């Protein structure tokens, strides 16, 4: 829209591509131009081709799993979703790590629109499992302070990584495991930012606007970084591992979708 402060389409494309690069299971995206306007094409993950033609994969939103309606959506939380996953999902440990990683990535890329309808699970009549992530879009923010649409734990929804670390046990993660996830995401975002801005043909004005405001806003790291090593556990190992992942993922699995 003409009233947008930055190119929302390109910002979402960059966020979705970065999500794939940091290792999240995410819907495939590509950009196109139609009538001189940028559009984002998202590959549907709720359709499956079979011998009999296309079939639809059933899924339920997190709002449904919470048994909440729109008026009560403010009570939705990652903590409760993690509890549901522990009790009702197949491979809960894998799904819990994925959910925690999505939470921290949302904070690092400025996506505060992570409400309960923007989380979903496949349902085959017996088993539940997280769908690929979708609608990861950096949001406008006036200053540094921000809050997530869903509560992180208790009544706290402030967009700080420190709050994620305090809640790591809800996702069956140790403090070191949670810290390593955050540090790797930060490293890969920093390493791939320029590349993806060029790929999206993001203007210099928008690039400057988004960096350190939506993406890697200092508010997300507040308090934690002041404690010295809070987000720096095994930093050298993480950096070396991430460098390999960066090259591998760019050259193979996470190339832009061309079909």
PDB file of C-alpha atoms in Angstrom:
ATOM      1  CA  UNK A   1       0.000   0.000   0.000  1.00  0.00           C
ATOM      2  CA  UNK A   2       1.093   3.572  -0.642  1.00  0.00           C
ATOM      3  CA  UNK A   3       0.793   4.359   3.067  1.00  0.00           C
ATOM      4  CA  UNK A   4       3.300   1.672   4.070  1.00  0.00           C
ATOM      5  CA  UNK A   5       6.491   2.966   5.697  1.00  0.00           C
ATOM      6  CA  UNK A   6       8.521   0.269   3.928  1.00  0.00           C
ATOM      7  CA  UNK A   7       7.996  -2.457   1.340  1.00  0.00           C
ATOM      8  CA  UNK A   8       5.986  -4.962   3.376  1.00  0.00           C
ATOM      9  CA  UNK A   9       6.121  -7.566   0.599  1.00  0.00           C
ATOM     10  CA  UNK A  10       9.903  -7.466   0.368  1.00  0.00           C
ATOM     11  CA  UNK A  11      10.292  -7.405   4.140  1.00  0.00           C
ATOM     12  CA  UNK A  12       8.141 -10.530   4.475  1.00  0.00           C
ATOM     13  CA  UNK A  13      10.057 -12.223   1.650  1.00  0.00           C
ATOM     14  CA  UNK A  14      13.363 -11.522   3.417  1.00  0.00           C
ATOM     15  CA  UNK A  15      11.990 -12.726   6.761  1.00  0.00           C
ATOM     16  CA  UNK A  16      10.634 -15.951   5.261  1.00  0.00           C
ATOM     17  CA  UNK A  17      13.871 -16.633   3.426  1.00  0.00           C
ATOM     18  CA  UNK A  18      15.898 -15.958   6.553  1.00  0.00           C
ATOM     19  CA  UNK A  19      13.605 -18.284   8.501  1.00  0.00           C
ATOM     20  CA  UNK A  20      14.484 -21.073   6.074  1.00  0.00           C
ATOM     21  CA  UNK A  21      18.188 -20.281   6.285  1.00  0.00           C
ATOM     22  CA  UNK A  22      18.237 -20.473  10.094  1.00  0.00           C
ATOM     23  CA  UNK A  23      16.660 -23.926   9.824  1.00  0.00           C
ATOM     24  CA  UNK A  24      12.955 -23.379  10.464  1.00  0.00           C
ATOM     25  CA  UNK A  25      10.428 -25.485   8.598  1.00  0.00           C
ATOM     26  CA  UNK A  26       8.766 -22.741   6.596  1.00  0.00           C
ATOM     27  CA  UNK A  27       6.524 -22.321   3.560  1.00  0.00           C
ATOM     28  CA  UNK A  28       8.433 -21.736   0.305  1.00  0.00           C
ATOM     29  CA  UNK A  29       8.173 -18.227  -1.110  1.00  0.00           C
ATOM     30  CA  UNK A  30       9.177 -16.265  -4.187  1.00  0.00           C
ATOM     31  CA  UNK A  31       8.596 -12.749  -5.388  1.00  0.00           C
ATOM     32  CA  UNK A  32       7.006 -11.571  -8.612  1.00  0.00           C
ATOM     33  CA  UNK A  33       5.910  -8.301 -10.175  1.00  0.00           C
ATOM     34  CA  UNK A  34       2.375  -7.909 -11.491  1.00  0.00           C
ATOM     35  CA  UNK A  35       1.119  -4.629 -12.967  1.00  0.00           C
ATOM     36  CA  UNK A  36       4.235  -2.916 -11.613  1.00  0.00           C
ATOM     37  CA  UNK A  37       3.488  -4.087  -8.093  1.00  0.00           C
ATOM     38  CA  UNK A  38       5.483  -6.520  -5.951  1.00  0.00           C
ATOM     39  CA  UNK A  39       3.628  -9.633  -4.838  1.00  0.00           C
ATOM     40  CA  UNK A  40       4.681 -12.543  -2.657  1.00  0.00           C
ATOM     41  CA  UNK A  41       3.899 -16.060  -3.899  1.00  0.00           C
ATOM     42  CA  UNK A  42       3.629 -18.657  -1.131  1.00  0.00           C
ATOM     43  CA  UNK A  43       3.581 -22.363  -1.884  1.00  0.00           C
ATOM     44  CA  UNK A  44       0.573 -23.992  -0.210  1.00  0.00           C
ATOM     45  CA  UNK A  45       1.422 -26.744   2.239  1.00  0.00           C
ATOM     46  CA  UNK A  46      -2.166 -27.867   2.863  1.00  0.00           C
ATOM     47  CA  UNK A  47      -2.513 -29.432  -0.598  1.00  0.00           C
ATOM     48  CA  UNK A  48      -1.073 -32.787  -1.650  1.00  0.00           C
ATOM     49  CA  UNK A  49      -0.956 -34.377  -5.069  1.00  0.00           C
ATOM     50  CA  UNK A  50      -2.172 -37.980  -5.262  1.00  0.00           C
ATOM     51  CA  UNK A  51      -3.051 -40.363  -8.090  1.00  0.00           C
ATOM     52  CA  UNK A  52      -6.628 -39.212  -7.779  1.00  0.00           C
ATOM     53  CA  UNK A  53      -5.685 -35.537  -8.021  1.00  0.00           C
ATOM     54  CA  UNK A  54      -5.175 -32.801  -5.470  1.00  0.00           C
ATOM     55  CA  UNK A  55      -6.278 -33.498  -1.894  1.00  0.00           C
ATOM     56  CA  UNK A  56      -6.468 -31.176   1.057  1.00  0.00           C
ATOM     57  CA  UNK A  57      -4.530 -31.854   4.244  1.00  0.00           C
ATOM     58  CA  UNK A  58      -6.612 -31.089   7.310  1.00  0.00           C
ATOM     59  CA  UNK A  59      -5.155 -28.666   9.797  1.00  0.00           C
ATOM     60  CA  UNK A  60      -6.238 -26.794  12.895  1.00  0.00           C
ATOM     61  CA  UNK A  61      -5.095 -23.412  14.118  1.00  0.00           C
ATOM     62  CA  UNK A  62      -3.528 -22.945  17.535  1.00  0.00           C
ATOM     63  CA  UNK A  63      -6.590 -20.883  18.432  1.00  0.00           C
ATOM     64  CA  UNK A  64      -8.676 -24.021  17.950  1.00  0.00           C
ATOM     65  CA  UNK A  65      -6.218 -26.097  19.976  1.00  0.00           C
ATOM     66  CA  UNK A  66      -6.521 -23.562  22.790  1.00  0.00           C
ATOM     67  CA  UNK A  67     -10.341 -23.850  22.550  1.00  0.00           C
ATOM     68  CA  UNK A  68     -10.509 -20.050  22.418  1.00  0.00           C
ATOM     69  CA  UNK A  69     -12.538 -17.685  20.282  1.00  0.00           C
ATOM     70  CA  UNK A  70     -11.334 -14.390  18.805  1.00  0.00           C
ATOM     71  CA  UNK A  71     -12.492 -12.431  21.855  1.00  0.00           C
ATOM     72  CA  UNK A  72     -10.367 -14.602  24.140  1.00  0.00           C
ATOM     73  CA  UNK A  73      -7.315 -14.817  21.870  1.00  0.00           C
ATOM     74  CA  UNK A  74      -5.301 -12.536  24.177  1.00  0.00           C
ATOM     75  CA  UNK A  75      -4.985 -15.481  26.583  1.00  0.00           C
ATOM     76  CA  UNK A  76      -3.166 -17.636  24.022  1.00  0.00           C
ATOM     77  CA  UNK A  77       0.428 -18.367  24.986  1.00  0.00           C
ATOM     78  CA  UNK A  78       3.509 -20.221  23.813  1.00  0.00           C
ATOM     79  CA  UNK A  79       3.724 -21.815  27.248  1.00  0.00           C
ATOM     80  CA  UNK A  80       0.279 -23.414  26.907  1.00  0.00           C
ATOM     81  CA  UNK A  81       0.923 -24.394  23.266  1.00  0.00           C
ATOM     82  CA  UNK A  82       4.121 -26.111  24.410  1.00  0.00           C
ATOM     83  CA  UNK A  83       2.104 -28.041  26.997  1.00  0.00           C
ATOM     84  CA  UNK A  84      -0.395 -29.110  24.315  1.00  0.00           C
ATOM     85  CA  UNK A  85       2.479 -30.271  22.120  1.00  0.00           C
ATOM     86  CA  UNK A  86       3.999 -32.311  24.964  1.00  0.00           C
ATOM     87  CA  UNK A  87       0.744 -34.162  25.533  1.00  0.00           C
ATOM     88  CA  UNK A  88      -0.900 -34.414  22.113  1.00  0.00           C
ATOM     89  CA  UNK A  89       1.659 -34.110  19.285  1.00  0.00           C
ATOM     90  CA  UNK A  90       3.722 -36.777  17.605  1.00  0.00           C
ATOM     91  CA  UNK A  91       7.471 -36.329  18.165  1.00  0.00           C
ATOM     92  CA  UNK A  92       6.902 -33.651  20.820  1.00  0.00           C
ATOM     93  CA  UNK A  93      10.578 -32.885  21.415  1.00  0.00           C
ATOM     94  CA  UNK A  94      11.142 -32.031  17.740  1.00  0.00           C
ATOM     95  CA  UNK A  95       7.975 -29.914  17.600  1.00  0.00           C
ATOM     96  CA  UNK A  96       8.867 -28.116  20.828  1.00  0.00           C
ATOM     97  CA  UNK A  97      12.315 -27.173  19.553  1.00  0.00           C
ATOM     98  CA  UNK A  98      10.741 -25.932  16.318  1.00  0.00           C
ATOM     99  CA  UNK A  99       8.192 -23.819  18.219  1.00  0.00           C
ATOM    100  CA  UNK A 100      10.872 -22.301  20.455  1.00  0.00           C
ATOM    101  CA  UNK A 101      12.983 -21.510  17.384  1.00  0.00           C
ATOM    102  CA  UNK A 102      10.006 -19.817  15.716  1.00  0.00           C
ATOM    103  CA  UNK A 103       9.387 -17.737  18.834  1.00  0.00           C
ATOM    104  CA  UNK A 104      12.973 -16.484  19.020  1.00  0.00           C
ATOM    105  CA  UNK A 105      13.102 -15.849  15.276  1.00  0.00           C
ATOM    106  CA  UNK A 106       9.873 -13.845  15.441  1.00  0.00           C
ATOM    107  CA  UNK A 107      11.506 -11.630  18.048  1.00  0.00           C
ATOM    108  CA  UNK A 108      14.744 -11.285  16.086  1.00  0.00           C
ATOM    109  CA  UNK A 109      12.959 -10.275  12.868  1.00  0.00           C
ATOM    110  CA  UNK A 110      10.360  -8.015  14.479  1.00  0.00           C
ATOM    111  CA  UNK A 111       7.328 -10.182  13.730  1.00  0.00           C
ATOM    112  CA  UNK A 112       4.932  -9.286  16.534  1.00  0.00           C
ATOM    113  CA  UNK A 113       1.890 -10.567  14.600  1.00  0.00           C
ATOM    114  CA  UNK A 114       2.413 -14.132  15.877  1.00  0.00           C
ATOM    115  CA  UNK A 115      -1.175 -14.568  17.077  1.00  0.00           C
ATOM    116  CA  UNK A 116      -2.816 -17.956  17.555  1.00  0.00           C
ATOM    117  CA  UNK A 117      -4.192 -18.114  14.001  1.00  0.00           C
ATOM    118  CA  UNK A 118      -0.654 -17.775  12.676  1.00  0.00           C
ATOM    119  CA  UNK A 119       0.296 -21.120  14.231  1.00  0.00           C
ATOM    120  CA  UNK A 120      -1.269 -24.349  13.011  1.00  0.00           C
ATOM    121  CA  UNK A 121      -0.947 -28.121  13.102  1.00  0.00           C
ATOM    122  CA  UNK A 122      -1.693 -30.867  10.625  1.00  0.00           C
ATOM    123  CA  UNK A 123      -4.409 -33.269  11.815  1.00  0.00           C
ATOM    124  CA  UNK A 124      -5.013 -36.683  10.258  1.00  0.00           C
ATOM    125  CA  UNK A 125      -7.754 -37.720  12.661  1.00  0.00           C
ATOM    126  CA  UNK A 126      -5.264 -39.182  15.110  1.00  0.00           C
ATOM    127  CA  UNK A 127      -1.958 -37.289  15.145  1.00  0.00           C
ATOM    128  CA  UNK A 128      -0.975 -33.619  15.370  1.00  0.00           C
ATOM    129  CA  UNK A 129       2.218 -32.014  14.053  1.00  0.00           C
ATOM    130  CA  UNK A 130       3.217 -28.416  13.372  1.00  0.00           C
ATOM    131  CA  UNK A 131       2.654 -27.136   9.847  1.00  0.00           C
ATOM    132  CA  UNK A 132       5.425 -25.143   8.183  1.00  0.00           C
ATOM    133  CA  UNK A 133       5.669 -21.596   9.521  1.00  0.00           C
ATOM    134  CA  UNK A 134       3.875 -18.855   7.581  1.00  0.00           C
ATOM    135  CA  UNK A 135       3.009 -15.143   7.798  1.00  0.00           C
ATOM    136  CA  UNK A 136       6.393 -14.204   9.264  1.00  0.00           C
ATOM    137  CA  UNK A 137       6.227 -10.497   8.527  1.00  0.00           C
ATOM    138  CA  UNK A 138       8.166  -7.709  10.306  1.00  0.00           C
ATOM    139  CA  UNK A 139       5.765  -5.191  11.802  1.00  0.00           C
ATOM    140  CA  UNK A 140       5.916  -1.412  12.080  1.00  0.00           C
ATOM    141  CA  UNK A 141       7.236  -0.243  15.448  1.00  0.00           C
ATOM    142  CA  UNK A 142       7.609   3.313  16.682  1.00  0.00           C
ATOM    143  CA  UNK A 143      10.414   2.684  19.143  1.00  0.00           C
ATOM    144  CA  UNK A 144      12.478  -0.153  20.547  1.00  0.00           C
ATOM    145  CA  UNK A 145       9.938  -1.676  22.932  1.00  0.00           C
ATOM    146  CA  UNK A 146       7.634  -4.312  21.487  1.00  0.00           C
ATOM    147  CA  UNK A 147       5.472  -7.227  22.563  1.00  0.00           C
ATOM    148  CA  UNK A 148       4.446 -10.486  20.934  1.00  0.00           C
ATOM    149  CA  UNK A 149       0.817 -11.198  20.056  1.00  0.00           C
ATOM    150  CA  UNK A 150       0.916 -14.380  22.148  1.00  0.00           C
ATOM    151  CA  UNK A 151       2.125 -14.540  25.726  1.00  0.00           C
ATOM    152  CA  UNK A 152       5.543 -16.147  26.152  1.00  0.00           C
ATOM    153  CA  UNK A 153       5.078 -17.400  29.690  1.00  0.00           C
ATOM    154  CA  UNK A 154       2.784 -16.320  32.465  1.00  0.00           C
ATOM    155  CA  UNK A 155       1.463 -12.850  31.614  1.00  0.00           C
ATOM    156  CA  UNK A 156       4.689 -11.792  29.911  1.00  0.00           C
ATOM    157  CA  UNK A 157       4.736 -11.099  26.179  1.00  0.00           C
ATOM    158  CA  UNK A 158       7.615  -8.593  25.948  1.00  0.00           C
ATOM    159  CA  UNK A 159       9.766  -9.184  22.859  1.00  0.00           C
ATOM    160  CA  UNK A 160      12.966 -10.030  24.703  1.00  0.00           C
ATOM    161  CA  UNK A 161      15.118 -13.089  24.213  1.00  0.00           C
ATOM    162  CA  UNK A 162      15.700 -13.167  27.939  1.00  0.00           C
ATOM    163  CA  UNK A 163      12.053 -14.117  28.392  1.00  0.00           C
ATOM    164  CA  UNK A 164      12.493 -16.981  25.926  1.00  0.00           C
ATOM    165  CA  UNK A 165      15.487 -18.283  27.862  1.00  0.00           C
ATOM    166  CA  UNK A 166      13.527 -18.178  31.110  1.00  0.00           C
ATOM    167  CA  UNK A 167      10.829 -20.260  29.434  1.00  0.00           C
ATOM    168  CA  UNK A 168      13.185 -22.746  27.735  1.00  0.00           C
ATOM    169  CA  UNK A 169      12.270 -25.544  30.141  1.00  0.00           C
ATOM    170  CA  UNK A 170       8.695 -25.411  28.842  1.00  0.00           C
ATOM    171  CA  UNK A 171      10.091 -26.510  25.475  1.00  0.00           C
ATOM    172  CA  UNK A 172      12.222 -29.277  27.028  1.00  0.00           C
ATOM    173  CA  UNK A 173      15.382 -27.302  26.251  1.00  0.00           C
ATOM    174  CA  UNK A 174      18.325 -26.621  28.535  1.00  0.00           C
ATOM    175  CA  UNK A 175      19.604 -23.077  28.920  1.00  0.00           C
ATOM    176  CA  UNK A 176      22.644 -23.900  26.794  1.00  0.00           C
ATOM    177  CA  UNK A 177      20.511 -25.449  24.037  1.00  0.00           C
ATOM    178  CA  UNK A 178      18.189 -22.432  23.966  1.00  0.00           C
ATOM    179  CA  UNK A 179      21.124 -20.017  23.940  1.00  0.00           C
ATOM    180  CA  UNK A 180      22.789 -21.882  21.064  1.00  0.00           C
ATOM    181  CA  UNK A 181      19.582 -21.625  18.987  1.00  0.00           C
ATOM    182  CA  UNK A 182      19.397 -17.858  19.558  1.00  0.00           C
ATOM    183  CA  UNK A 183      23.070 -17.256  18.860  1.00  0.00           C
ATOM    184  CA  UNK A 184      22.979 -19.263  15.644  1.00  0.00           C
ATOM    185  CA  UNK A 185      19.910 -17.380  14.426  1.00  0.00           C
ATOM    186  CA  UNK A 186      21.540 -14.019  15.152  1.00  0.00           C
ATOM    187  CA  UNK A 187      24.699 -15.054  13.316  1.00  0.00           C
ATOM    188  CA  UNK A 188      22.865 -16.312  10.223  1.00  0.00           C
ATOM    189  CA  UNK A 189      20.641 -13.228  10.039  1.00  0.00           C
ATOM    190  CA  UNK A 190      23.708 -10.996  10.152  1.00  0.00           C
ATOM    191  CA  UNK A 191      25.581 -13.090   7.580  1.00  0.00           C
ATOM    192  CA  UNK A 192      22.710 -13.277   5.072  1.00  0.00           C
ATOM    193  CA  UNK A 193      21.116  -9.837   5.476  1.00  0.00           C
ATOM    194  CA  UNK A 194      22.979  -8.067   2.649  1.00  0.00           C
ATOM    195  CA  UNK A 195      22.585 -11.027   0.288  1.00  0.00           C
ATOM    196  CA  UNK A 196      18.817 -11.251   0.754  1.00  0.00           C
ATOM    197  CA  UNK A 197      18.337  -7.491   0.531  1.00  0.00           C
ATOM    198  CA  UNK A 198      20.000  -7.632  -2.892  1.00  0.00           C
ATOM    199  CA  UNK A 199      17.960 -10.702  -3.829  1.00  0.00           C
ATOM    200  CA  UNK A 200      14.735  -8.861  -2.934  1.00  0.00           C
ATOM    201  CA  UNK A 201      15.994  -5.658  -4.594  1.00  0.00           C
ATOM    202  CA  UNK A 202      15.236  -3.800  -1.385  1.00  0.00           C
ATOM    203  CA  UNK A 203      15.930  -0.080  -1.586  1.00  0.00           C
ATOM    204  CA  UNK A 204      18.741   1.395   0.507  1.00  0.00           C
ATOM    205  CA  UNK A 205      16.169   3.497   2.345  1.00  0.00           C
ATOM    206  CA  UNK A 206      14.113   0.430   3.350  1.00  0.00           C
ATOM    207  CA  UNK A 207      17.239  -1.550   4.171  1.00  0.00           C
ATOM    208  CA  UNK A 208      18.390   1.131   6.572  1.00  0.00           C
ATOM    209  CA  UNK A 209      14.893   1.463   8.031  1.00  0.00           C
ATOM    210  CA  UNK A 210      14.468  -2.271   8.739  1.00  0.00           C
ATOM    211  CA  UNK A 211      17.936  -3.058  10.105  1.00  0.00           C
ATOM    212  CA  UNK A 212      18.165  -2.789  13.898  1.00  0.00           C
ATOM    213  CA  UNK A 213      14.535  -1.637  14.010  1.00  0.00           C
ATOM    214  CA  UNK A 214      12.645  -4.733  12.854  1.00  0.00           C
ATOM    215  CA  UNK A 215      15.596  -7.067  12.332  1.00  0.00           C
ATOM    216  CA  UNK A 216      17.868  -7.498  15.382  1.00  0.00           C
ATOM    217  CA  UNK A 217      16.391  -4.609  17.320  1.00  0.00           C
ATOM    218  CA  UNK A 218      18.592  -4.001  20.405  1.00  0.00           C
ATOM    219  CA  UNK A 219      15.503  -4.220  22.620  1.00  0.00           C
ATOM    220  CA  UNK A 220      15.358  -7.965  21.916  1.00  0.00           C
ATOM    221  CA  UNK A 221      18.821  -8.418  23.416  1.00  0.00           C
ATOM    222  CA  UNK A 222      18.347  -6.044  26.347  1.00  0.00           C
ATOM    223  CA  UNK A 223      19.498  -7.272  29.754  1.00  0.00           C
ATOM    224  CA  UNK A 224      20.749 -10.547  28.334  1.00  0.00           C
ATOM    225  CA  UNK A 225      23.704  -8.987  26.531  1.00  0.00           C
ATOM    226  CA  UNK A 226      24.527  -6.828  29.536  1.00  0.00           C
ATOM    227  CA  UNK A 227      25.175  -9.990  31.483  1.00  0.00           C
ATOM    228  CA  UNK A 228      28.153 -10.718  29.298  1.00  0.00           C
ATOM    229  CA  UNK A 229      27.858 -14.311  28.176  1.00  0.00           C
ATOM    230  CA  UNK A 230      24.097 -14.830  28.322  1.00  0.00           C
ATOM    231  CA  UNK A 231      23.851 -15.225  24.553  1.00  0.00           C
ATOM    232  CA  UNK A 232      27.453 -16.229  23.914  1.00  0.00           C
ATOM    233  CA  UNK A 233      27.660 -19.847  25.086  1.00  0.00           C
ATOM    234  CA  UNK A 234      30.118 -21.695  22.865  1.00  0.00           C
ATOM    235  CA  UNK A 235      30.075 -18.740  20.462  1.00  0.00           C
ATOM    236  CA  UNK A 236      33.093 -19.913  18.479  1.00  0.00           C
ATOM    237  CA  UNK A 237      31.561 -23.344  17.911  1.00  0.00           C
ATOM    238  CA  UNK A 238      28.215 -21.829  16.918  1.00  0.00           C
ATOM    239  CA  UNK A 239      29.893 -19.389  14.520  1.00  0.00           C
ATOM    240  CA  UNK A 240      31.878 -22.147  12.824  1.00  0.00           C
ATOM    241  CA  UNK A 241      28.815 -24.380  12.539  1.00  0.00           C
ATOM    242  CA  UNK A 242      26.689 -21.513  11.271  1.00  0.00           C
ATOM    243  CA  UNK A 243      29.217 -20.561   8.606  1.00  0.00           C
ATOM    244  CA  UNK A 244      28.959 -24.065   7.193  1.00  0.00           C
ATOM    245  CA  UNK A 245      25.170 -23.994   7.379  1.00  0.00           C
ATOM    246  CA  UNK A 246      25.095 -20.619   5.668  1.00  0.00           C
ATOM    247  CA  UNK A 247      27.060 -21.866   2.657  1.00  0.00           C
ATOM    248  CA  UNK A 248      25.261 -25.210   2.492  1.00  0.00           C
ATOM    249  CA  UNK A 249      21.751 -23.829   2.784  1.00  0.00           C
ATOM    250  CA  UNK A 250      22.369 -21.072   0.261  1.00  0.00           C
ATOM    251  CA  UNK A 251      23.779 -23.474  -2.290  1.00  0.00           C
ATOM    252  CA  UNK A 252      21.278 -26.262  -1.831  1.00  0.00           C
ATOM    253  CA  UNK A 253      18.047 -26.571   0.075  1.00  0.00           C
ATOM    254  CA  UNK A 254      17.129 -22.932   0.509  1.00  0.00           C
ATOM    255  CA  UNK A 255      17.615 -21.486  -2.942  1.00  0.00           C
ATOM    256  CA  UNK A 256      14.748 -19.224  -4.061  1.00  0.00           C
ATOM    257  CA  UNK A 257      11.811 -21.186  -5.445  1.00  0.00           C
ATOM    258  CA  UNK A 258      11.900 -20.910  -9.263  1.00  0.00           C
ATOM    259  CA  UNK A 259       8.889 -23.038 -10.247  1.00  0.00           C
TER     260      UNK A 259
END
